[in-house]
């Protein structure tokens, strides 16, 4: 029997079934223990330190108690603190990205994904480099600067060389004032050597969803193909970090297994990365299973309602305060709005989940990975974010300035964000307003920039930002950053 050890490199020791079960029992036993809950909430709260703030975060046991608690005023408190943490470390900026589907060829048998090998009626497609270029131009013409590339697992159709070629192509496209400045990668678990190649190709975050932390369910849900190997999949982030990738993104596909089990596994995974590599995950994604070609989410028994979903996000925010949180267009605008309040820091916008979808006039469905709930244009998403007081940010500065891994985390804690990320968000927003926005969004955006500039504490930084904004507007100059 495997023994729990967050520092171990063996999947079954750092994501330990026995420890998860003991945690769930502890949480259930303490879900009405108001004294303990108050202590945990107090621990989670941000505390002022020098110019910045610190947050203690929570252990997986503490976080599980909060998730189990059903007392309405305590849940309200969780939401309040989640928002406080988010404002302390991420401010009111929301980073925007889009997924780019390269290929839906896949040799795996994932029961929830329409790309599975046995699906014979989905159209299979893989972009040529010319098509990648065309897709990137379409994405740049919307205003995107940051992509997450997605592909099925297929050593013949999508080997690592293909993925590397695509990354090279994407970074090489400069259409009008367009530029893709950060490519995050969401591809199947691979070898240290391949992770090293991805790092050398200049990727941002390596993203891999665990899907489920429950080993037995994992094996049942992935009956065939290389992804069937639970340990290989679960240990992927350690190999990625060994290959030199500092920023890794975790995620669970909610709906497959019991959410409390998944949540505990997710927090344990974050603790493991911190314990072994000295830095936790850069991001956590919270996808829910969606309908798709030959996939009916109701076939999985563990769907969660919106309220529980939002509570999960708040508890993640409290447990891992410095980790970015991502929500995709799998969710409706309404759910996304609520999630923004409890800690989300990145959203996708105007996404198409089909291979080659951005160059089609109409949203194509024949190669789509899942139904997109939020189908608004990027301009609509940008405008909507501003209406709710958020600054849409197209910033990609951190990793380009070498602020990855623990260096990003220390910036987060230092209180320098208002002198750094904040002006970067405003400058990239101005680029968007100049090059891609509708007249109404442009007007709204500049009003926001004028107000937000006042919040920059350093006179020197504010003056430089103002000059840069003037150069963006009047001299067509681009890509300033602190
Ligand atoms: N093939 C790679 C892998 O196995 O990790 C890349 C990821 S796939 C293109 C992106 C993610 O989409 C998967 O990890 C899964 O969590 C999610 N996904 C698959 N089917 C889905 C569905 N029906 N609804 C929502 N998300 C889904």
Short mmCIF file of N, CA and C in Angstrom, two decimals, residues 328-410:
data_model
loop_
_atom_site.label_atom_id
_atom_site.label_comp_id
_atom_site.label_asym_id
_atom_site.label_seq_id
_atom_site.Cartn_x
_atom_site.Cartn_y
_atom_site.Cartn_z
N UNK A 328 -12.95 28.78 -19.26
CA UNK A 328 -13.04 28.80 -20.72
C UNK A 328 -14.46 29.09 -21.16
N UNK A 329 -14.65 29.08 -22.48
CA UNK A 329 -15.98 29.35 -23.03
C UNK A 329 -16.88 28.11 -22.96
N UNK A 330 -16.41 27.06 -22.24
CA UNK A 330 -17.33 25.96 -21.94
C UNK A 330 -18.49 26.49 -21.11
N UNK A 331 -18.23 27.61 -20.39
CA UNK A 331 -19.23 28.15 -19.47
C UNK A 331 -19.97 29.34 -20.09
N UNK A 332 -21.19 29.56 -19.62
CA UNK A 332 -21.99 30.68 -20.12
C UNK A 332 -21.44 32.00 -19.56
N UNK A 333 -21.86 33.10 -20.19
CA UNK A 333 -21.43 34.42 -19.72
C UNK A 333 -21.84 34.61 -18.26
N UNK A 334 -22.99 34.09 -17.90
CA UNK A 334 -23.51 34.29 -16.55
C UNK A 334 -22.62 33.59 -15.50
N UNK A 335 -22.26 32.36 -15.78
CA UNK A 335 -21.39 31.63 -14.85
C UNK A 335 -20.00 32.27 -14.82
N UNK A 336 -19.53 32.69 -15.99
CA UNK A 336 -18.21 33.30 -16.06
C UNK A 336 -18.18 34.58 -15.20
N UNK A 337 -19.27 35.35 -15.25
CA UNK A 337 -19.31 36.59 -14.46
C UNK A 337 -19.18 36.28 -12.97
N UNK A 338 -19.85 35.23 -12.51
CA UNK A 338 -19.78 34.88 -11.08
C UNK A 338 -18.39 34.36 -10.73
N UNK A 339 -17.83 33.59 -11.64
CA UNK A 339 -16.50 33.02 -11.38
C UNK A 339 -15.43 34.11 -11.31
N UNK A 340 -15.61 35.18 -12.07
CA UNK A 340 -14.63 36.27 -12.04
C UNK A 340 -14.52 36.84 -10.63
N UNK A 341 -15.64 36.89 -9.95
CA UNK A 341 -15.65 37.50 -8.61
C UNK A 341 -14.92 36.65 -7.57
N UNK A 342 -14.92 35.34 -7.77
CA UNK A 342 -14.32 34.50 -6.73
C UNK A 342 -12.89 34.05 -7.06
N UNK A 343 -12.28 34.66 -8.09
CA UNK A 343 -10.86 34.37 -8.22
C UNK A 343 -10.31 34.07 -9.59
N UNK A 344 -11.16 34.01 -10.62
CA UNK A 344 -10.63 33.73 -11.96
C UNK A 344 -9.75 34.90 -12.42
N UNK A 345 -8.61 34.58 -13.04
CA UNK A 345 -7.72 35.64 -13.52
C UNK A 345 -7.51 35.60 -15.04
N UNK A 346 -7.94 34.50 -15.67
CA UNK A 346 -7.80 34.40 -17.14
C UNK A 346 -9.08 33.84 -17.75
N UNK A 347 -9.47 34.41 -18.88
CA UNK A 347 -10.62 33.86 -19.61
C UNK A 347 -10.27 33.72 -21.09
N UNK A 348 -10.88 32.73 -21.72
CA UNK A 348 -10.73 32.67 -23.18
C UNK A 348 -11.87 33.49 -23.78
N UNK A 349 -11.67 33.93 -25.01
CA UNK A 349 -12.71 34.75 -25.64
C UNK A 349 -12.81 34.41 -27.11
N UNK A 350 -14.06 34.39 -27.61
CA UNK A 350 -14.34 34.13 -29.04
C UNK A 350 -13.73 32.81 -29.51
N UNK A 351 -13.72 31.81 -28.63
CA UNK A 351 -13.04 30.55 -28.95
C UNK A 351 -13.79 29.72 -29.98
N UNK A 352 -13.02 29.04 -30.79
CA UNK A 352 -13.58 27.99 -31.65
C UNK A 352 -12.80 26.72 -31.34
N UNK A 353 -13.53 25.65 -31.05
CA UNK A 353 -12.86 24.43 -30.59
C UNK A 353 -12.78 23.39 -31.70
N UNK A 354 -12.85 23.89 -32.94
CA UNK A 354 -12.73 22.97 -34.08
C UNK A 354 -11.40 23.24 -34.77
N UNK A 355 -10.91 22.24 -35.48
CA UNK A 355 -9.63 22.40 -36.18
C UNK A 355 -9.88 23.25 -37.43
N UNK A 356 -9.26 24.41 -37.49
CA UNK A 356 -9.46 25.30 -38.64
C UNK A 356 -10.66 26.22 -38.47
N UNK A 357 -11.20 26.29 -37.26
CA UNK A 357 -12.46 27.02 -37.03
C UNK A 357 -12.38 28.52 -37.20
N UNK A 358 -11.22 29.10 -36.99
CA UNK A 358 -11.14 30.57 -37.02
C UNK A 358 -11.18 31.15 -38.44
N UNK A 359 -10.86 30.30 -39.43
CA UNK A 359 -10.86 30.83 -40.80
C UNK A 359 -12.20 30.58 -41.50
N UNK A 360 -13.13 29.96 -40.78
CA UNK A 360 -14.46 29.71 -41.37
C UNK A 360 -15.37 30.89 -41.00
N UNK A 361 -16.21 31.25 -41.93
CA UNK A 361 -17.16 32.32 -41.69
C UNK A 361 -18.11 31.96 -40.54
N UNK A 362 -18.74 30.77 -40.68
CA UNK A 362 -19.68 30.29 -39.66
C UNK A 362 -18.95 29.36 -38.71
N UNK A 363 -19.35 29.32 -37.45
CA UNK A 363 -18.74 28.40 -36.48
C UNK A 363 -18.95 26.95 -36.94
N UNK A 364 -17.85 26.24 -37.29
CA UNK A 364 -18.04 24.86 -37.76
C UNK A 364 -18.20 23.89 -36.59
N UNK A 365 -18.96 22.81 -36.79
CA UNK A 365 -19.18 21.84 -35.71
C UNK A 365 -18.60 20.46 -36.00
N UNK A 366 -18.19 20.24 -37.27
CA UNK A 366 -17.82 18.86 -37.62
C UNK A 366 -16.55 18.35 -36.97
N UNK A 367 -15.63 19.25 -36.57
CA UNK A 367 -14.40 18.77 -35.92
C UNK A 367 -14.27 19.32 -34.50
N UNK A 368 -15.37 19.80 -33.96
CA UNK A 368 -15.36 20.51 -32.68
C UNK A 368 -15.09 19.57 -31.50
N UNK A 369 -14.34 20.06 -30.49
CA UNK A 369 -14.09 19.19 -29.34
C UNK A 369 -15.24 19.21 -28.35
N UNK A 370 -15.85 20.36 -28.16
CA UNK A 370 -17.02 20.43 -27.29
C UNK A 370 -17.84 21.65 -27.68
N UNK A 371 -19.10 21.69 -27.26
CA UNK A 371 -19.95 22.85 -27.56
C UNK A 371 -19.46 24.05 -26.76
N UNK A 372 -19.42 25.19 -27.43
CA UNK A 372 -19.00 26.43 -26.76
C UNK A 372 -20.26 27.14 -26.26
N UNK A 373 -20.30 27.44 -24.96
CA UNK A 373 -21.49 28.10 -24.42
C UNK A 373 -21.44 29.61 -24.60
N UNK A 374 -20.26 30.18 -24.40
CA UNK A 374 -20.12 31.62 -24.55
C UNK A 374 -19.61 31.89 -25.97
N UNK A 375 -20.53 32.32 -26.84
CA UNK A 375 -20.16 32.47 -28.26
C UNK A 375 -19.98 33.93 -28.66
N UNK A 376 -19.76 34.80 -27.67
CA UNK A 376 -19.63 36.22 -28.00
C UNK A 376 -18.31 36.51 -28.75
N UNK A 377 -18.31 37.63 -29.47
CA UNK A 377 -17.07 38.04 -30.15
C UNK A 377 -16.08 38.55 -29.10
N UNK A 378 -14.82 38.69 -29.51
CA UNK A 378 -13.82 39.20 -28.56
C UNK A 378 -14.17 40.63 -28.14
N UNK A 379 -14.64 41.43 -29.09
CA UNK A 379 -15.02 42.80 -28.76
C UNK A 379 -16.12 42.81 -27.69
N UNK A 380 -17.06 41.90 -27.81
CA UNK A 380 -18.14 41.82 -26.81
C UNK A 380 -17.59 41.39 -25.44
N UNK A 381 -16.66 40.46 -25.45
CA UNK A 381 -16.09 39.99 -24.18
C UNK A 381 -15.29 41.12 -23.52
N UNK A 382 -14.51 41.83 -24.33
CA UNK A 382 -13.70 42.94 -23.80
C UNK A 382 -14.62 44.00 -23.20
N UNK A 383 -15.66 44.32 -23.92
CA UNK A 383 -16.59 45.35 -23.46
C UNK A 383 -17.30 44.90 -22.18
N UNK A 384 -17.71 43.65 -22.15
CA UNK A 384 -18.40 43.07 -20.98
C UNK A 384 -17.50 43.09 -19.74
N UNK A 385 -16.22 42.76 -19.94
CA UNK A 385 -15.29 42.78 -18.80
C UNK A 385 -15.20 44.19 -18.23
N UNK A 386 -15.10 45.17 -19.11
CA UNK A 386 -14.98 46.56 -18.63
C UNK A 386 -16.25 47.01 -17.91
N UNK A 387 -17.40 46.56 -18.41
CA UNK A 387 -18.67 46.91 -17.76
C UNK A 387 -18.70 46.44 -16.31
N UNK A 388 -18.02 45.31 -16.04
CA UNK A 388 -18.04 44.83 -14.65
C UNK A 388 -16.76 45.25 -13.90
N UNK A 389 -16.08 46.28 -14.42
CA UNK A 389 -14.95 46.85 -13.68
C UNK A 389 -13.64 46.10 -13.84
N UNK A 390 -13.56 45.20 -14.81
CA UNK A 390 -12.31 44.46 -15.04
C UNK A 390 -11.53 45.06 -16.20
N UNK A 391 -10.20 45.05 -16.05
CA UNK A 391 -9.37 45.51 -17.16
C UNK A 391 -9.01 44.31 -18.02
N UNK A 392 -9.48 44.29 -19.28
CA UNK A 392 -9.08 43.18 -20.16
C UNK A 392 -7.60 43.35 -20.48
N UNK A 393 -6.81 42.34 -20.22
CA UNK A 393 -5.37 42.46 -20.41
C UNK A 393 -4.88 41.48 -21.47
N UNK A 394 -4.06 42.01 -22.39
CA UNK A 394 -3.45 41.13 -23.41
C UNK A 394 -1.96 40.98 -23.10
N UNK A 395 -1.63 41.20 -21.83
CA UNK A 395 -0.23 41.23 -21.44
C UNK A 395 0.41 39.84 -21.51
N UNK A 396 1.66 39.81 -21.97
CA UNK A 396 2.42 38.56 -22.02
C UNK A 396 3.82 38.81 -21.46
N UNK A 397 3.96 39.88 -20.68
CA UNK A 397 5.30 40.37 -20.31
C UNK A 397 6.10 39.41 -19.43
N UNK A 398 5.45 38.80 -18.45
CA UNK A 398 6.21 38.10 -17.43
C UNK A 398 7.17 37.08 -17.98
N UNK A 399 6.66 36.16 -18.79
CA UNK A 399 7.58 35.11 -19.19
C UNK A 399 8.61 35.62 -20.20
N UNK A 400 8.22 36.70 -20.93
CA UNK A 400 9.19 37.26 -21.88
C UNK A 400 10.29 38.01 -21.15
N UNK A 401 9.99 38.46 -19.92
CA UNK A 401 11.01 39.15 -19.12
C UNK A 401 11.69 38.16 -18.15
N UNK A 402 11.42 36.89 -18.35
CA UNK A 402 12.06 35.88 -17.49
C UNK A 402 11.39 35.74 -16.13
N UNK A 403 10.22 36.34 -15.97
CA UNK A 403 9.54 36.22 -14.67
C UNK A 403 8.63 34.99 -14.70
N UNK A 404 9.27 33.81 -14.64
CA UNK A 404 8.49 32.57 -14.62
C UNK A 404 8.70 31.90 -13.26
N UNK A 405 7.97 30.82 -13.05
CA UNK A 405 8.14 30.02 -11.84
C UNK A 405 8.12 30.86 -10.58
N UNK A 406 9.14 30.69 -9.71
CA UNK A 406 9.13 31.39 -8.43
C UNK A 406 9.36 32.89 -8.60
N UNK A 407 9.99 33.30 -9.74
CA UNK A 407 10.19 34.74 -9.95
C UNK A 407 8.86 35.45 -10.20
N UNK A 408 7.92 34.74 -10.86
CA UNK A 408 6.59 35.31 -11.02
C UNK A 408 5.89 35.40 -9.66
N UNK A 409 6.03 34.32 -8.89
CA UNK A 409 5.36 34.28 -7.58
C UNK A 409 5.89 35.41 -6.69
N UNK A 410 7.21 35.70 -6.75
CA UNK A 410 7.69 36.77 -5.86
C UNK A 410 7.20 38.13 -6.30
#
